[in-house]
Amino acid sequence: MITYNAEGVRMPKLKKRETTAWIRAVAGSYGYKVGEVGYMFVDDEKILEVNNEFLGHDYYTDVITFDYDEPGIVSGDIVISLDTVRSNAEKFGKDYEEELRRVIIHGILHLCGINDKGPGEREVMEEAENKALAMHP
């Protein structure tokens, strides 16, 4: 089950059935089924608090993924700052909805085992994001 919640921000306009089907298709393309995935949309202050409390990082970010995977099943919590999504969309000249989809799927790709911190991993993640975005209806 995939759930969508907001704290301190207005819930983004998502077509939840369509988004859920897309997430399942992307996870399936990596050989995973979707278990329990919870999205929490927040503001910059909340994501800074989460980043600090759980990861010891004192900076803003667009997405934090907590991985509760079991073999063959993606499960986790994905926290997304809509403030940072909006500022990144402007910074990179992207449409807000497209940037939001990129961040939504970025968390799922992490749950599928794709990382973006080590040498060359960022390029692998970007390629996976682009492939997943192309699958969006």
Coordinates of N, CA and C in Angstrom, one line a residue:
M1 N 0.8 -1.2 0.0 CA 0.0 0.0 0.0 C 0.9 1.2 0.0
I2 N 0.5 2.2 -0.8 CA 1.2 3.5 -0.9 C 0.3 4.6 -0.3
T3 N 0.8 5.3 0.7 CA 0.0 6.4 1.3 C 0.7 7.7 1.0
Y4 N -0.1 8.8 1.0 CA 0.3 10.1 0.7 C -0.2 11.0 1.8
N5 N 0.7 11.7 2.5 CA 0.2 12.6 3.6 C 1.0 13.9 3.5
A6 N 0.5 15.0 4.1 CA 1.2 16.2 4.2 C 1.2 16.8 5.6
E7 N 2.3 17.4 6.0 CA 2.4 18.0 7.3 C 2.9 19.4 7.1
G8 N 2.1 20.4 7.5 CA 2.6 21.8 7.4 C 2.5 22.4 6.0
V9 N 2.1 21.7 5.0 CA 2.0 22.1 3.7 C 0.7 21.6 3.1
R10 N 0.3 22.2 2.0 CA -0.9 21.7 1.3 C -0.5 20.5 0.5
M11 N -1.4 19.5 0.5 CA -1.1 18.3 -0.2 C -1.0 18.6 -1.7
P12 N 0.1 18.2 -2.4 CA 0.3 18.5 -3.8 C -0.9 17.8 -4.6
K13 N -1.2 18.4 -5.7 CA -2.3 17.8 -6.6 C -1.7 16.6 -7.3
L14 N -1.9 15.4 -6.8 CA -1.4 14.2 -7.4 C -2.6 13.4 -7.8
K15 N -2.5 12.7 -9.0 CA -3.5 11.7 -9.3 C -3.0 10.4 -8.7
K16 N -3.5 10.2 -7.5 CA -3.0 9.1 -6.6 C -3.0 7.7 -7.3
R17 N -4.1 7.4 -7.9 CA -4.2 6.1 -8.5 C -3.1 5.9 -9.6
E18 N -3.0 7.0 -10.5 CA -2.0 7.0 -11.6 C -0.6 7.0 -11.0
T19 N -0.3 7.8 -10.0 CA 1.0 7.8 -9.4 C 1.3 6.5 -8.7
T20 N 0.4 5.9 -8.0 CA 0.6 4.6 -7.4 C 0.9 3.5 -8.5
A21 N 0.1 3.5 -9.5 CA 0.4 2.5 -10.6 C 1.8 2.7 -11.2
W22 N 2.1 3.9 -11.4 CA 3.5 4.3 -12.0 C 4.6 3.8 -11.0
I23 N 4.4 4.1 -9.8 CA 5.5 3.6 -8.8 C 5.6 2.1 -8.8
R24 N 4.4 1.4 -8.8 CA 4.5 0.0 -8.9 C 5.2 -0.5 -10.2
A25 N 4.9 0.1 -11.3 CA 5.5 -0.3 -12.6 C 7.0 -0.1 -12.5
V26 N 7.5 1.1 -12.0 CA 8.9 1.3 -11.9 C 9.6 0.3 -11.0
A27 N 9.0 0.1 -9.8 CA 9.6 -0.9 -8.9 C 9.6 -2.3 -9.6
G28 N 8.5 -2.6 -10.3 CA 8.5 -3.9 -11.0 C 9.5 -4.0 -12.1
S29 N 9.9 -2.9 -12.7 CA 11.0 -3.0 -13.7 C 12.3 -3.3 -13.1
Y30 N 12.5 -3.2 -11.8 CA 13.7 -3.6 -11.1 C 13.5 -4.9 -10.3
G31 N 12.4 -5.6 -10.6 CA 12.1 -6.9 -10.0 C 11.5 -6.8 -8.6
Y32 N 11.0 -5.7 -8.2 CA 10.4 -5.5 -6.8 C 8.9 -5.4 -6.9
K33 N 8.3 -5.8 -5.8 CA 6.9 -5.5 -5.5 C 6.9 -4.4 -4.5
V34 N 5.8 -3.7 -4.4 CA 5.7 -2.6 -3.5 C 4.9 -3.1 -2.2
G35 N 5.6 -2.9 -1.1 CA 5.0 -3.2 0.2 C 4.3 -2.0 0.8
E36 N 4.8 -1.6 1.9 CA 4.2 -0.4 2.6 C 5.2 0.8 2.3
V37 N 4.7 1.8 1.5 CA 5.5 3.0 1.2 C 4.6 4.2 1.7
G38 N 5.2 5.0 2.5 CA 4.5 6.2 3.0 C 5.2 7.5 2.5
Y39 N 4.5 8.3 1.8 CA 5.1 9.6 1.4 C 4.6 10.7 2.4
M40 N 5.5 11.5 2.8 CA 5.1 12.7 3.7 C 5.7 13.9 3.0
F41 N 4.8 14.8 2.7 CA 5.1 16.1 2.1 C 5.2 17.1 3.2
V42 N 6.3 17.8 3.2 CA 6.6 18.8 4.3 C 7.2 20.1 3.8
D43 N 7.5 21.0 4.7 CA 8.2 22.2 4.3 C 9.7 22.1 4.6
D44 N 10.5 23.1 4.2 CA 11.9 23.1 4.4 C 12.3 22.9 5.9
E45 N 11.6 23.6 6.8 CA 12.0 23.5 8.2 C 11.8 22.1 8.7
K46 N 10.7 21.4 8.3 CA 10.5 20.0 8.8 C 11.5 19.1 8.2
I47 N 11.9 19.2 7.0 CA 12.8 18.3 6.4 C 14.2 18.5 7.0
L48 N 14.5 19.8 7.4 CA 15.8 20.1 8.1 C 15.8 19.4 9.4
E49 N 14.7 19.4 10.1 CA 14.5 18.8 11.4 C 14.7 17.3 11.3
V50 N 14.1 16.6 10.3 CA 14.2 15.2 10.1 C 15.6 14.8 9.7
N51 N 16.2 15.6 8.8 CA 17.6 15.4 8.4 C 18.6 15.4 9.5
N52 N 18.4 16.4 10.4 CA 19.2 16.6 11.6 C 19.0 15.5 12.6
E53 N 17.8 15.2 12.9 CA 17.4 14.2 13.9 C 17.8 12.8 13.6
F54 N 17.5 12.4 12.3 CA 17.7 11.0 11.9 C 19.1 10.7 11.2
L55 N 19.6 11.7 10.5 CA 20.8 11.5 9.8 C 22.0 12.3 10.3
G56 N 21.8 13.2 11.2 CA 22.8 14.1 11.7 C 23.3 15.1 10.7
H57 N 22.5 15.4 9.7 CA 22.9 16.4 8.6 C 22.2 17.7 8.9
D58 N 22.9 18.8 8.9 CA 22.4 20.1 9.2 C 22.2 20.9 7.9
Y59 N 21.4 20.4 7.0 CA 21.2 21.1 5.7 C 19.8 20.7 5.2
Y60 N 19.3 21.5 4.3 CA 18.0 21.3 3.6 C 18.3 20.3 2.5
T61 N 17.3 19.5 2.1 CA 17.3 18.6 1.0 C 15.9 18.4 0.5
D62 N 15.8 17.8 -0.7 CA 14.5 17.7 -1.3 C 13.8 16.4 -0.9
V63 N 14.6 15.3 -0.6 CA 14.0 14.0 -0.3 C 14.9 13.2 0.7
I64 N 14.3 12.6 1.6 CA 14.9 11.6 2.5 C 14.2 10.3 2.5
T65 N 14.9 9.2 2.3 CA 14.3 7.9 2.2 C 14.7 7.1 3.3
F66 N 13.7 6.5 4.0 CA 14.0 5.5 5.1 C 13.6 4.2 4.5
D67 N 14.5 3.3 4.5 CA 14.4 2.0 3.8 C 14.0 0.9 4.8
Y68 N 12.9 0.2 4.6 CA 12.4 -0.9 5.4 C 12.3 -2.1 4.6
D69 N 13.0 -2.2 3.5 CA 12.9 -3.3 2.5 C 13.0 -4.7 3.1
E70 N 12.3 -5.6 2.5 CA 12.4 -7.0 2.7 C 12.9 -7.6 1.4
P71 N 13.4 -8.8 1.3 CA 13.8 -9.3 0.0 C 12.6 -9.3 -1.0
G72 N 12.9 -8.6 -2.1 CA 11.9 -8.5 -3.2 C 10.8 -7.5 -3.1
I73 N 10.8 -6.8 -1.9 CA 9.7 -5.9 -1.6 C 10.3 -4.6 -1.2
V74 N 9.8 -3.5 -1.8 CA 10.2 -2.2 -1.4 C 9.2 -1.6 -0.4
S75 N 9.7 -1.2 0.8 CA 8.9 -0.6 1.8 C 9.8 0.5 2.5
G76 N 9.1 1.6 2.8 CA 9.8 2.7 3.4 C 9.0 3.9 3.6
D77 N 9.6 4.9 4.2 CA 9.0 6.2 4.3 C 9.8 7.2 3.5
I78 N 9.2 8.0 2.8 CA 9.8 9.0 1.9 C 9.3 10.4 2.3
V79 N 10.2 11.2 2.7 CA 9.9 12.6 3.2 C 10.4 13.5 2.1
I80 N 9.5 14.4 1.6 CA 9.8 15.3 0.5 C 9.4 16.7 0.9
S81 N 10.4 17.6 0.8 CA 10.2 19.1 1.0 C 9.7 19.7 -0.2
L82 N 8.4 20.1 -0.2 CA 7.8 20.8 -1.4 C 8.5 22.2 -1.6
D83 N 9.0 22.8 -0.5 CA 9.7 24.1 -0.7 C 11.0 23.9 -1.6
T84 N 11.8 22.8 -1.3 CA 13.0 22.6 -2.0 C 12.7 22.1 -3.4
V85 N 11.6 21.3 -3.6 CA 11.2 20.8 -4.9 C 10.9 22.1 -5.8
R86 N 10.2 23.0 -5.2 CA 9.8 24.2 -6.0 C 11.0 25.1 -6.3
S87 N 11.9 25.3 -5.4 CA 13.2 26.0 -5.6 C 14.1 25.3 -6.6
N88 N 14.1 24.0 -6.5 CA 15.0 23.2 -7.5 C 14.4 23.3 -8.9
A89 N 13.0 23.3 -9.0 CA 12.4 23.4 -10.3 C 12.8 24.7 -10.9
E90 N 12.7 25.8 -10.2 CA 13.1 27.1 -10.7 C 14.6 27.1 -11.0
K91 N 15.4 26.6 -10.2 CA 16.9 26.6 -10.4 C 17.3 25.9 -11.6
F92 N 16.6 24.8 -11.9 CA 17.0 23.9 -13.1 C 16.1 24.2 -14.3
G93 N 15.2 25.1 -14.2 CA 14.3 25.4 -15.3 C 13.4 24.3 -15.7
K94 N 12.9 23.6 -14.6 CA 12.0 22.5 -14.8 C 10.5 22.9 -14.4
D95 N 9.6 22.2 -14.9 CA 8.2 22.3 -14.5 C 8.1 21.8 -13.0
Y96 N 7.3 22.4 -12.2 CA 7.2 22.0 -10.8 C 6.7 20.5 -10.7
E97 N 5.7 20.2 -11.5 CA 5.1 18.8 -11.4 C 6.1 17.8 -11.8
E98 N 6.9 18.1 -12.9 CA 7.9 17.2 -13.3 C 9.0 17.0 -12.2
E99 N 9.4 18.1 -11.6 CA 10.4 18.0 -10.5 C 9.8 17.2 -9.4
L100 N 8.6 17.4 -9.0 CA 7.9 16.6 -8.0 C 7.9 15.1 -8.3
R101 N 7.6 14.8 -9.6 CA 7.6 13.3 -10.0 C 9.0 12.8 -9.9
R102 N 10.0 13.6 -10.3 CA 11.4 13.1 -10.2 C 11.8 12.8 -8.7
V103 N 11.4 13.6 -7.8 CA 11.7 13.4 -6.4 C 10.9 12.2 -5.8
I104 N 9.6 12.1 -6.2 CA 8.8 11.0 -5.8 C 9.4 9.7 -6.2
I105 N 9.9 9.6 -7.4 CA 10.5 8.3 -7.9 C 11.9 8.1 -7.4
H106 N 12.6 9.2 -7.1 CA 14.0 9.1 -6.6 C 13.9 8.3 -5.3
G107 N 13.0 8.5 -4.5 CA 12.9 7.7 -3.2 C 12.6 6.3 -3.5
I108 N 11.8 6.0 -4.5 CA 11.5 4.6 -4.9 C 12.8 3.9 -5.4
L109 N 13.5 4.7 -6.2 CA 14.8 4.1 -6.8 C 15.8 3.8 -5.7
H110 N 15.8 4.6 -4.7 CA 16.7 4.3 -3.5 C 16.2 3.0 -2.9
L111 N 14.9 2.8 -2.8 CA 14.4 1.5 -2.2 C 14.7 0.3 -3.1
C112 N 14.9 0.6 -4.4 CA 15.2 -0.5 -5.3 C 16.7 -0.7 -5.3
G113 N 17.5 0.0 -4.5 CA 18.9 -0.3 -4.4 C 19.8 0.6 -5.1
I114 N 19.3 1.7 -5.7 CA 20.1 2.6 -6.5 C 20.6 3.7 -5.6
N115 N 21.9 4.0 -5.5 CA 22.4 5.0 -4.7 C 22.9 6.2 -5.5
D116 N 23.3 7.3 -4.8 CA 23.7 8.4 -5.6 C 24.8 9.2 -4.8
K117 N 25.5 8.6 -3.9 CA 26.5 9.3 -3.1 C 27.9 9.0 -3.5
G118 N 28.1 7.8 -4.0 CA 29.5 7.3 -4.4 C 29.9 7.7 -5.8
P119 N 31.2 7.5 -6.1 CA 31.7 7.8 -7.4 C 30.9 7.2 -8.6
G120 N 30.4 8.0 -9.5 CA 29.6 7.6 -10.6 C 28.2 7.2 -10.3
E121 N 27.8 7.2 -9.1 CA 26.4 6.8 -8.7 C 25.4 7.8 -9.1
R122 N 25.7 9.1 -9.0 CA 24.8 10.2 -9.4 C 24.3 10.0 -10.8
E123 N 25.2 9.7 -11.7 CA 24.9 9.5 -13.1 C 24.0 8.3 -13.3
V124 N 24.2 7.2 -12.6 CA 23.3 6.1 -12.6 C 21.9 6.4 -12.1
M125 N 21.9 7.2 -11.0 CA 20.6 7.6 -10.5 C 19.8 8.5 -11.5
E126 N 20.5 9.5 -12.1 CA 19.9 10.3 -13.1 C 19.3 9.6 -14.3
E127 N 20.1 8.6 -14.7 CA 19.6 7.7 -15.8 C 18.4 7.0 -15.4
A128 N 18.4 6.4 -14.2 CA 17.2 5.7 -13.7 C 16.0 6.6 -13.5
E129 N 16.3 7.8 -13.0 CA 15.2 8.8 -12.9 C 14.6 9.1 -14.3
N130 N 15.4 9.3 -15.3 CA 14.9 9.7 -16.6 C 14.1 8.5 -17.2
K131 N 14.6 7.3 -17.0 CA 13.9 6.1 -17.5 C 12.5 6.0 -16.8
A132 N 12.5 6.2 -15.5 CA 11.3 6.1 -14.8 C 10.3 7.2 -15.2
L133 N 10.8 8.5 -15.4 CA 10.0 9.6 -15.8 C 9.3 9.3 -17.2
A134 N 10.1 8.6 -18.0 CA 9.6 8.3 -19.3 C 8.4 7.2 -19.2
M135 N 8.4 6.5 -18.1 CA 7.3 5.5 -17.9 C 6.0 6.2 -17.4
H136 N 6.1 7.4 -16.9 CA 4.9 8.1 -16.4 C 3.9 8.3 -17.4
P137 N 2.6 7.9 -17.1 CA 1.6 8.1 -18.1 C 1.3 9.5 -18.5

